[in-house]
Coordinates of C-alpha atoms in Angstrom, one line a residue:
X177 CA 144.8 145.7 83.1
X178 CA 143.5 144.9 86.6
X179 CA 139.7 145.1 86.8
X180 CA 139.7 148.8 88.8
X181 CA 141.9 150.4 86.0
X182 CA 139.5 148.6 83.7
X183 CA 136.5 150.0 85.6
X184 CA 138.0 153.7 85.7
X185 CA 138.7 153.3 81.7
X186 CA 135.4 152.8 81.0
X187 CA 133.9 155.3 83.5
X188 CA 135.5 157.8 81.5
X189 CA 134.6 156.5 78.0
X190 CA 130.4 156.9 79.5
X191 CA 130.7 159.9 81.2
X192 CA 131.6 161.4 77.8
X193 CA 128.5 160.4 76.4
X194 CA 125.1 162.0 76.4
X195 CA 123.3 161.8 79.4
X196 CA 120.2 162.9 81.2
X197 CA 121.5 165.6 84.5
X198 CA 119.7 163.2 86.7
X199 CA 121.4 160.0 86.0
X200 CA 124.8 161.8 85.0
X201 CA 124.9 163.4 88.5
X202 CA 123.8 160.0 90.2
X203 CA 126.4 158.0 88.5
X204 CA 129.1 160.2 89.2
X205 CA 129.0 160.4 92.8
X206 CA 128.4 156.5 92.9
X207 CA 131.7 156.3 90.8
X208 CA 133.4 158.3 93.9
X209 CA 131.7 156.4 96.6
X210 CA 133.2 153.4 94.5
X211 CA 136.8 155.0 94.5
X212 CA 136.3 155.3 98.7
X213 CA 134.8 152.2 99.4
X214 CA 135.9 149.6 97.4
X215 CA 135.2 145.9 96.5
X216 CA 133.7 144.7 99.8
X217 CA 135.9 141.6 101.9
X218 CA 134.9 139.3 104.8
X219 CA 136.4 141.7 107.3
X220 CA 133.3 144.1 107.0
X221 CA 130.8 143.0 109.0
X222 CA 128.1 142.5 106.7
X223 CA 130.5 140.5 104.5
X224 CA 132.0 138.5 106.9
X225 CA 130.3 135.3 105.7
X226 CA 130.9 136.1 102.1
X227 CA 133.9 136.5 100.1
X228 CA 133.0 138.6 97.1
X229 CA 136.4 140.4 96.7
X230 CA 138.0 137.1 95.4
X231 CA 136.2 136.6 92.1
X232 CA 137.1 140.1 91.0
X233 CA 140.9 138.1 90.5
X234 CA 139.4 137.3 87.0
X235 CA 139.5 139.7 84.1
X236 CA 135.7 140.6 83.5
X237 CA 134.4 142.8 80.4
X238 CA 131.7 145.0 80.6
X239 CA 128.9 144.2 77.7
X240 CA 128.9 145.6 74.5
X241 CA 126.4 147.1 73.0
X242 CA 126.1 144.5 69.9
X243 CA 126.2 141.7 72.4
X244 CA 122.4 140.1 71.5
X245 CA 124.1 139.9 67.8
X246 CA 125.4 136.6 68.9
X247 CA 121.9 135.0 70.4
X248 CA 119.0 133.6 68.1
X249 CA 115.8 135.2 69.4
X250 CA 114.7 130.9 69.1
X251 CA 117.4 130.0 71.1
X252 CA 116.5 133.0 74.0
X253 CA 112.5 131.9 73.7
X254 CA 113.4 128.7 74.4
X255 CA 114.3 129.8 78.0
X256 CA 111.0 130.6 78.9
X257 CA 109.6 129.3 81.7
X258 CA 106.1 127.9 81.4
X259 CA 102.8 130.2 81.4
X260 CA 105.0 132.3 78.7
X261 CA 101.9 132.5 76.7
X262 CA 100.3 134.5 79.5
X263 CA 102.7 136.8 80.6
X264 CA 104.8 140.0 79.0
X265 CA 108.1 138.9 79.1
X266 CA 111.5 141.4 78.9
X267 CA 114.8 140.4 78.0
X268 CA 118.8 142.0 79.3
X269 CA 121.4 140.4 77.3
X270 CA 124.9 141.1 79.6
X271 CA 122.6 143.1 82.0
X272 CA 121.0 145.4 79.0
X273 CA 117.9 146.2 78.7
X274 CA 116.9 144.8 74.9
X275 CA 113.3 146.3 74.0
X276 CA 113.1 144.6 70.4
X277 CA 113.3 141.3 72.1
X278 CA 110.8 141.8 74.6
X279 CA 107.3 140.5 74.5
X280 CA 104.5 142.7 75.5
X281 CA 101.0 141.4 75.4
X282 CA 99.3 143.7 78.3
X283 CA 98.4 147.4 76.7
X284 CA 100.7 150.2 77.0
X285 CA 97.5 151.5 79.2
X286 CA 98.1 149.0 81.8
X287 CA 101.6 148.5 81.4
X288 CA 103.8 151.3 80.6
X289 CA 107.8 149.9 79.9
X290 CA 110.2 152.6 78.8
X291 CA 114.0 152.4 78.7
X292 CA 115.7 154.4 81.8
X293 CA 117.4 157.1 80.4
X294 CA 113.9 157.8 78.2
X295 CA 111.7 157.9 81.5
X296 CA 114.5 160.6 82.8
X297 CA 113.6 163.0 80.5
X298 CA 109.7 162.2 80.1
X299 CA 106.9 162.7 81.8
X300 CA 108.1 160.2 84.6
X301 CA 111.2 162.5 85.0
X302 CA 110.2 163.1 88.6
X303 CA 109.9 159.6 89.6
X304 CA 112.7 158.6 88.6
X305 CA 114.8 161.8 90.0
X306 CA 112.9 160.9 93.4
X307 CA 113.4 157.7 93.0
X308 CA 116.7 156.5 91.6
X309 CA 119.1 155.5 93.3
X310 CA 117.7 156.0 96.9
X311 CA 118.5 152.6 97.9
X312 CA 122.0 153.8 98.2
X313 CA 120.6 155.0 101.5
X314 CA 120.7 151.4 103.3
X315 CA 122.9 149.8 100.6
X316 CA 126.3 151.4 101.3
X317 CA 129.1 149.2 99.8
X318 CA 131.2 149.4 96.4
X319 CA 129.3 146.8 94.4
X320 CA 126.0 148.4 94.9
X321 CA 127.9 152.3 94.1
X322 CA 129.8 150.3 91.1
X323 CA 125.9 149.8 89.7
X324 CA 125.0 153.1 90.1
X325 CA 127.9 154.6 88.4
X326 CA 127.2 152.3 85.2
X327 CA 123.7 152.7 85.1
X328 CA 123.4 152.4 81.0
X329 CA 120.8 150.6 79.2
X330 CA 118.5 149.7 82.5
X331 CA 114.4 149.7 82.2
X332 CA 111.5 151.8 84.0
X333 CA 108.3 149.8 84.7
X334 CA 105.1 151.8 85.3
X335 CA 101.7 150.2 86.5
X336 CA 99.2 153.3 86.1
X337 CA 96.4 153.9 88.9
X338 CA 93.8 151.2 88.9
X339 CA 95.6 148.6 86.4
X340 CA 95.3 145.1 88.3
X341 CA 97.3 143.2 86.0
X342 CA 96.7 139.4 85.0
X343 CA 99.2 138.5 82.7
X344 CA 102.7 138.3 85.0
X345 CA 105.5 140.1 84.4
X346 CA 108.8 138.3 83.7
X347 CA 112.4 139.5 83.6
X348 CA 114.8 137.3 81.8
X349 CA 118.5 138.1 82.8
X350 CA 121.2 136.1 79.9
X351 CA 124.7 136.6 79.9
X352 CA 126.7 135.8 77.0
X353 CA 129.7 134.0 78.3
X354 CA 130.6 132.4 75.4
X355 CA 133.5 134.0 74.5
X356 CA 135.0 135.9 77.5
X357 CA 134.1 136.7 81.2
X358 CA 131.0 139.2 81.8
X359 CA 130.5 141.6 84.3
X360 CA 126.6 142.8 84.0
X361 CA 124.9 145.1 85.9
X362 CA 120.6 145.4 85.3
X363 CA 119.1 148.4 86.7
X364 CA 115.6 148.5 87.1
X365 CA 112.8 151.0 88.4
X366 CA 109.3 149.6 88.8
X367 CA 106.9 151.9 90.3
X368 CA 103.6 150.8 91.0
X369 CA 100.3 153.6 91.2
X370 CA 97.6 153.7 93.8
X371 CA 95.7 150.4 93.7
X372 CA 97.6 148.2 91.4
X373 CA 98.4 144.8 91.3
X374 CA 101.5 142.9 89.4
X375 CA 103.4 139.9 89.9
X376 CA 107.0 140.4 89.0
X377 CA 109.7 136.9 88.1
X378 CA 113.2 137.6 87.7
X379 CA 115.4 134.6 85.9
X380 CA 118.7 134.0 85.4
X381 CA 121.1 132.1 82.7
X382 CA 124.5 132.2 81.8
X383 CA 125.2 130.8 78.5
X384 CA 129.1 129.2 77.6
X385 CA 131.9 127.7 79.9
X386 CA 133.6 131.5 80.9
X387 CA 132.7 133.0 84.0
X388 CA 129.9 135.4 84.6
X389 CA 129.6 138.0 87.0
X390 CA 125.9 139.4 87.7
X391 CA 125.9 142.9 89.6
X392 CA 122.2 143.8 90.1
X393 CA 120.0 146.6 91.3
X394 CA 116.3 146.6 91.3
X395 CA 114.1 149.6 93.1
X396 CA 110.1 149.3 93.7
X397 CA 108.0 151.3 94.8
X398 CA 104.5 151.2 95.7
X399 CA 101.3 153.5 96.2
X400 CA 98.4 153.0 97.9
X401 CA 96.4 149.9 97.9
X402 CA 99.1 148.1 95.1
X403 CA 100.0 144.5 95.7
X404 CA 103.2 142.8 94.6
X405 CA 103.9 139.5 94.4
X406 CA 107.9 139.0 93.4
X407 CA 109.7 136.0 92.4
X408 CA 113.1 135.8 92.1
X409 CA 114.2 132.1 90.4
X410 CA 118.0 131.1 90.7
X411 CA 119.1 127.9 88.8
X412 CA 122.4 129.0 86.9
X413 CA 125.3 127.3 86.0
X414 CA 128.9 127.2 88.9
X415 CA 130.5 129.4 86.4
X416 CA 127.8 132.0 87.3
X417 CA 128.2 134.6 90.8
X418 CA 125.6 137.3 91.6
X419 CA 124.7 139.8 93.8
X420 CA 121.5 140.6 93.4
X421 CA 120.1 143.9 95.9
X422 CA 116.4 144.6 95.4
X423 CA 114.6 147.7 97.4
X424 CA 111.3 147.7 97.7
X425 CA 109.6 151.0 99.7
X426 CA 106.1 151.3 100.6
X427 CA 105.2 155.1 100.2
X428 CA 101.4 154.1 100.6
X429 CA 99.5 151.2 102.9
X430 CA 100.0 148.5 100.1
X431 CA 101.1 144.4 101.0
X432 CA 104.2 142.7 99.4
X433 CA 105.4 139.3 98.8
X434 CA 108.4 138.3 97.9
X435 CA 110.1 134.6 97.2
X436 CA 113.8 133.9 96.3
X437 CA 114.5 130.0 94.7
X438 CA 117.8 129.5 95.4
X439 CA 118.7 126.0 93.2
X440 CA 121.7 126.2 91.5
X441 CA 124.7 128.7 91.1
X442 CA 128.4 129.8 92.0
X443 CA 128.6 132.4 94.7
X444 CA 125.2 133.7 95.3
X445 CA 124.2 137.2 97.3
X446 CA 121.0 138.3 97.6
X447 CA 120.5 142.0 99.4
X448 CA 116.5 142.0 100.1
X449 CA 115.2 145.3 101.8
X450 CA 111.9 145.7 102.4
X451 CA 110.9 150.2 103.3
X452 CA 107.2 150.0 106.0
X453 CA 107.0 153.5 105.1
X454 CA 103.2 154.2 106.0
X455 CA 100.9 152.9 108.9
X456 CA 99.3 149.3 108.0
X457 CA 101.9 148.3 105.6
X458 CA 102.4 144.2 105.1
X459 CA 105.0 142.5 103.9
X460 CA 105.8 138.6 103.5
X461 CA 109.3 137.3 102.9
X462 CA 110.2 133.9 101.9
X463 CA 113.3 131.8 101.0
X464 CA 114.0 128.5 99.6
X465 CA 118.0 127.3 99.1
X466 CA 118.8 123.7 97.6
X467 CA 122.6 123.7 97.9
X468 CA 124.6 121.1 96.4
X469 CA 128.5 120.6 95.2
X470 CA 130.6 124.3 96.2
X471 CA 127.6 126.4 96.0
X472 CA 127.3 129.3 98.0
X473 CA 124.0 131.5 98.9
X474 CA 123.8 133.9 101.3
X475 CA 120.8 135.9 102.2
X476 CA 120.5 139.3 104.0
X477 CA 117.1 140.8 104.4
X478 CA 116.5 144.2 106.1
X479 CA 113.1 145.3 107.3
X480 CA 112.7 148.8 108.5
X481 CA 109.2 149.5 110.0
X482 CA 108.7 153.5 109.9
X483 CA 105.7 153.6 110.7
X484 CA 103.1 152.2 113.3
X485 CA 100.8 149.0 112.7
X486 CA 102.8 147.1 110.5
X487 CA 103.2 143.5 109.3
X488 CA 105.7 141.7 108.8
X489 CA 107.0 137.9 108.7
X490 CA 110.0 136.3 107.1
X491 CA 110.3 132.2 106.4
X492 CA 113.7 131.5 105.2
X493 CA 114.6 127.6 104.5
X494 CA 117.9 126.1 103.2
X495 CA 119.1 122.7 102.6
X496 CA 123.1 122.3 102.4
X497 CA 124.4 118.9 100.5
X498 CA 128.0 118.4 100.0
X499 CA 130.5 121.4 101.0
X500 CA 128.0 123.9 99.8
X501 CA 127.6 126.8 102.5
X502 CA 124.0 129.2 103.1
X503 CA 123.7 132.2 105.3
X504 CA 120.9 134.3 106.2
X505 CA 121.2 137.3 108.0
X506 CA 117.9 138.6 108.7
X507 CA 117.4 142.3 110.6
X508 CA 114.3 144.0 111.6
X509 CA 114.4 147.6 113.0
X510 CA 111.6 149.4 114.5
X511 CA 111.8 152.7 114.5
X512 CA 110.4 154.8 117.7
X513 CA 107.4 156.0 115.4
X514 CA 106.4 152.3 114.8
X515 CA 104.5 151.3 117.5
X516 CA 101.9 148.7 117.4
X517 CA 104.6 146.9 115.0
X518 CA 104.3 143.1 114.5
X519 CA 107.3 141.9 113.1
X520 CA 108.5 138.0 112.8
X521 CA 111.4 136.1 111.8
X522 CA 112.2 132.6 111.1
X523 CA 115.1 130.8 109.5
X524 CA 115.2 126.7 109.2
X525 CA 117.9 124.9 108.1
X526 CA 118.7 121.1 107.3
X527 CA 122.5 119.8 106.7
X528 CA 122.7 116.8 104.6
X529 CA 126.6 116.7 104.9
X530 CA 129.5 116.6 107.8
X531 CA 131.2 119.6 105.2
X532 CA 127.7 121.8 104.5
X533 CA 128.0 124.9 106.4
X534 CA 124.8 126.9 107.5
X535 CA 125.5 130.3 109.5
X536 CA 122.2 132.3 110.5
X537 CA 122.6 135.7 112.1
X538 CA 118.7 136.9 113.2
X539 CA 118.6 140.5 114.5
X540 CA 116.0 142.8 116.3
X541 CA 116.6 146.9 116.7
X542 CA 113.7 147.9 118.4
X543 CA 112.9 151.4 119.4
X544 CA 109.5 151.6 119.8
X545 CA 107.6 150.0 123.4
X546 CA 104.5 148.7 121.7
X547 CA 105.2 146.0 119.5
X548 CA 105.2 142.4 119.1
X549 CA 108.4 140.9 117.6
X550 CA 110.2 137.7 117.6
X551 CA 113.1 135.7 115.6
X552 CA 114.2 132.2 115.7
X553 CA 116.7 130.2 113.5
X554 CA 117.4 126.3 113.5
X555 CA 120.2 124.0 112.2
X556 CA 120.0 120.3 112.3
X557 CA 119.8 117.1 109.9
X558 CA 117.0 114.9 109.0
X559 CA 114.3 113.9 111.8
X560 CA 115.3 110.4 112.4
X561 CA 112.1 109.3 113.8
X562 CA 110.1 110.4 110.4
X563 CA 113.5 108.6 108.3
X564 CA 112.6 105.4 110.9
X565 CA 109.0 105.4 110.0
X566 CA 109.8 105.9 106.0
X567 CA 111.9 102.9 106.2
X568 CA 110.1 100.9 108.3
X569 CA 107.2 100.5 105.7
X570 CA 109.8 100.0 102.7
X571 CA 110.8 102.8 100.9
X572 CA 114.8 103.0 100.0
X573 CA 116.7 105.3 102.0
X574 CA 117.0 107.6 99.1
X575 CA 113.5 108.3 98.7
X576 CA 112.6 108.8 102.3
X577 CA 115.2 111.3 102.5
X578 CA 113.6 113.0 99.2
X579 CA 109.8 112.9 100.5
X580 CA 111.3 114.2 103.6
X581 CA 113.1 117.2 101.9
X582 CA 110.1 118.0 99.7
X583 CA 107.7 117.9 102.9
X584 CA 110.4 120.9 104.8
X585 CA 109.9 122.9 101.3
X586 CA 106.2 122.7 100.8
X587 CA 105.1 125.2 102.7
X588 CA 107.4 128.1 101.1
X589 CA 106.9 126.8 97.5
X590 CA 102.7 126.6 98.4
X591 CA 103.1 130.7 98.3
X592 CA 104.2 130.8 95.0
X593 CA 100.7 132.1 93.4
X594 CA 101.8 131.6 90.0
X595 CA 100.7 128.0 89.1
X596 CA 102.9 127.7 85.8
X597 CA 106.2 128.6 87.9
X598 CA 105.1 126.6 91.0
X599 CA 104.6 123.5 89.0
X600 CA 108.6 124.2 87.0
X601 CA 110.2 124.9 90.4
X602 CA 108.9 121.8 92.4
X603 CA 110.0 119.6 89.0
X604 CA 113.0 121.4 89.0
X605 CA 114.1 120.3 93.1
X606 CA 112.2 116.8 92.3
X607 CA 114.9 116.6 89.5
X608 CA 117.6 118.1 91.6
X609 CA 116.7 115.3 95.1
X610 CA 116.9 112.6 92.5
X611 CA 120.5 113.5 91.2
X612 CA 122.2 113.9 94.5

């Protein structure tokens, strides 16, 4: 069975299960967009870099419900990443959402964590009917509708008004390849109340030699005065591809600040948009790819300023060894209510090898006449001045290059705020210079 007759069968087999109207109604007309659309290829413009269609040659199962029964709850905490003691901690085995395996230690007063289809029909039913799936507004292609017309088993995070929350908030994605190839798809909802604070890490891990596919759709969305600080930590295995797509709209004046690690991983998309949907909004976006062997990243960011006197700034770096290949494609519109916009984009790139690719594709849509708003993008090897001056007081060519490397990266991994995860992910590229 190819994997669209495989998709259609099991469309069928969930919409013949009991749903909530909302999410029914939202997943079948993503099924139908899916039908119209299809997998995305290279020859669409936003895809042109990326061959997505290609992995979809493989036969990939969809996760079953009894698919923790497999994974020791020792073995899963022993993924952690470090400050686990501080923070709440959620688990989604093959992309579900697994609430007896969480780890909660913030109150259910300042941290509210329901399972989606149980938010639909409770008191949040309105937020998540408003909500839901409106990032199929700016994300248009088959992989985001294929999501939206699975949505089972996905999570709804609430932050109530005034809950400025210490103890970080970690989402641990696991797929069980052990025994055949996985196709997961997490669906998230986080919705943060006036003048709230959370910072939100995402991991990923694919456990056993079969091939996993990761399909994922997170949607944010903040209120007045809230603050968000979002991590998002790649370092899988080469049998793992994702494509990660992650809204986040400002409804209220709020500030965001997002930072993707890309380290380690098979073909890698990551769809970033960022919704300036009321006047003073901020927003900081940074990127950090460490590409080695036939790894593939690509980053597309999308920052739409609605609204006047807004901030924004993006800092994307990579660092392509080997025949590993990174693209960024970062666009900014400013729409004709936005004046006063400030809006800045940077993307910095070092090759290590004659058969690393980088492509960069910077773009400005600006319809507003009072703003302030630049891009830039650069592409070269190792400053052979600073290499000369290494060597010339005796340090081996190998470690030059690596204090070199770790000097370009410093000033995106100096955001991350979290000291725990700052401390693993600079270990985790010391350990990753040292091995190439």
């Amino acid at each position: 069975m190819t994997n669209i007759a495989y998709f259609t069968d099991q469309f069928e087999g969930l919409a013949a299960t009991d749903s909530t109207s909302t999410i029914k109604e939202l997943s079948k007309a993503a099924f139908d967009t899916f039908n119209q659309s299809g997998l995305p290829t290279y020859k669409l413009e936003e895809w042109k870099y990326t061959n997505i269609s290609s992995l979809f040659d493989k036969n990939y199962q969809f996760s079953k419900e009894d698919s923790k029964e497999n994974l020791s709850l020792a073995g899963l905490r022993a993924l952690n990443l470090p400050g686990k003691n501080e923070a709440n901690e959620l688990y989604f085995i093959d992309g579900r959402f697994m609430p007896g395996l969480s780890k909660m230690i913030s109150s259910e007063k300042e941290l509210i964590i329901l399972p989606l289809e149980e938010a639909a029909k409770g008191p949040y039913q309105k937020i998540v009917a408003e909500h839901l799936g409106s990032s199929s507004k700016y994300l248009k292609d088959g992989l985001h509708a294929l999501n939206t017309a699975f949505i089972q088993d996905g999570v709804f995070i609430y932050l109530p008004k005034g809950q400025q929350l210490d103890a970080a908030l970690y989402l641990h994605h696991i797929n069980n390849a052990n025994t055949e190839n996985i196709l997961s798809q997490p669906r998230s909802l986080v919705y943060l109340a006036e003048n709230t604070n959370l910072q939100l890490v995402e991991t990923y891990t694919t456990l056993g030699s079969m091939d996993s596919f990761s399909n994922e759709v997170i949607e944010i969305v903040l209120q007045e005065n809230a603050f968000l600080a979002y991590y998002k930590l790649q370092n899988d295995g080469a049998n793992a591809a994702q494509v990660s797509s992650t809204q986040i709209h400002q409804i209220g004046k709020s500030y965001v600040q997002t930072l993707t690690i890309a380290l380690n991983g098979g073909v890698i998309r990551n769809n970033l948009n960022l919704i300036l949907d009321a006047e003073g909004n901020e927003t900081h976006l940074y990127g950090l790819s460490l590409l080695k062997g036939n790894s593939h990243v690509d980053h597309h960011t999308l920052v739409d300023n609605k609204q006047p006197n807004c901030f924004s700034n993006q800092l994307y770096k990579g660092i392509a060894d080997d025949t590993a290949t990174g693209v960024f494609s970062g666009r900014i519109i400013v729409q004709p209510d936005a004046q006063k916009t400030n809006a800045y984009q940077s993307s910095k790139n070092i090759i290590l090898s004659e058969r690393a690719t980088i492509n960069a594709k910077p773009q400005l849509e600006i319809f507003a006449d009072d703003v302030k708003c630049s891009h830039g993008c650069t592409v070269g090897q190792l400053d052979e001045e600073a290499m000369f001056y290494l060597r010339a007081r005796g340090l081996p060519l190998k470690t030059a290059e690596s204090l070199l490397l770790q000097a370009f990266a410093s000033d995106i991994l100096n955001q991350i705020k979290l000291e725990p995860l700052r401390i693993h992910v600079e270990q985790l590229i010391l350990d990753q210079l040292a091995s190439s």
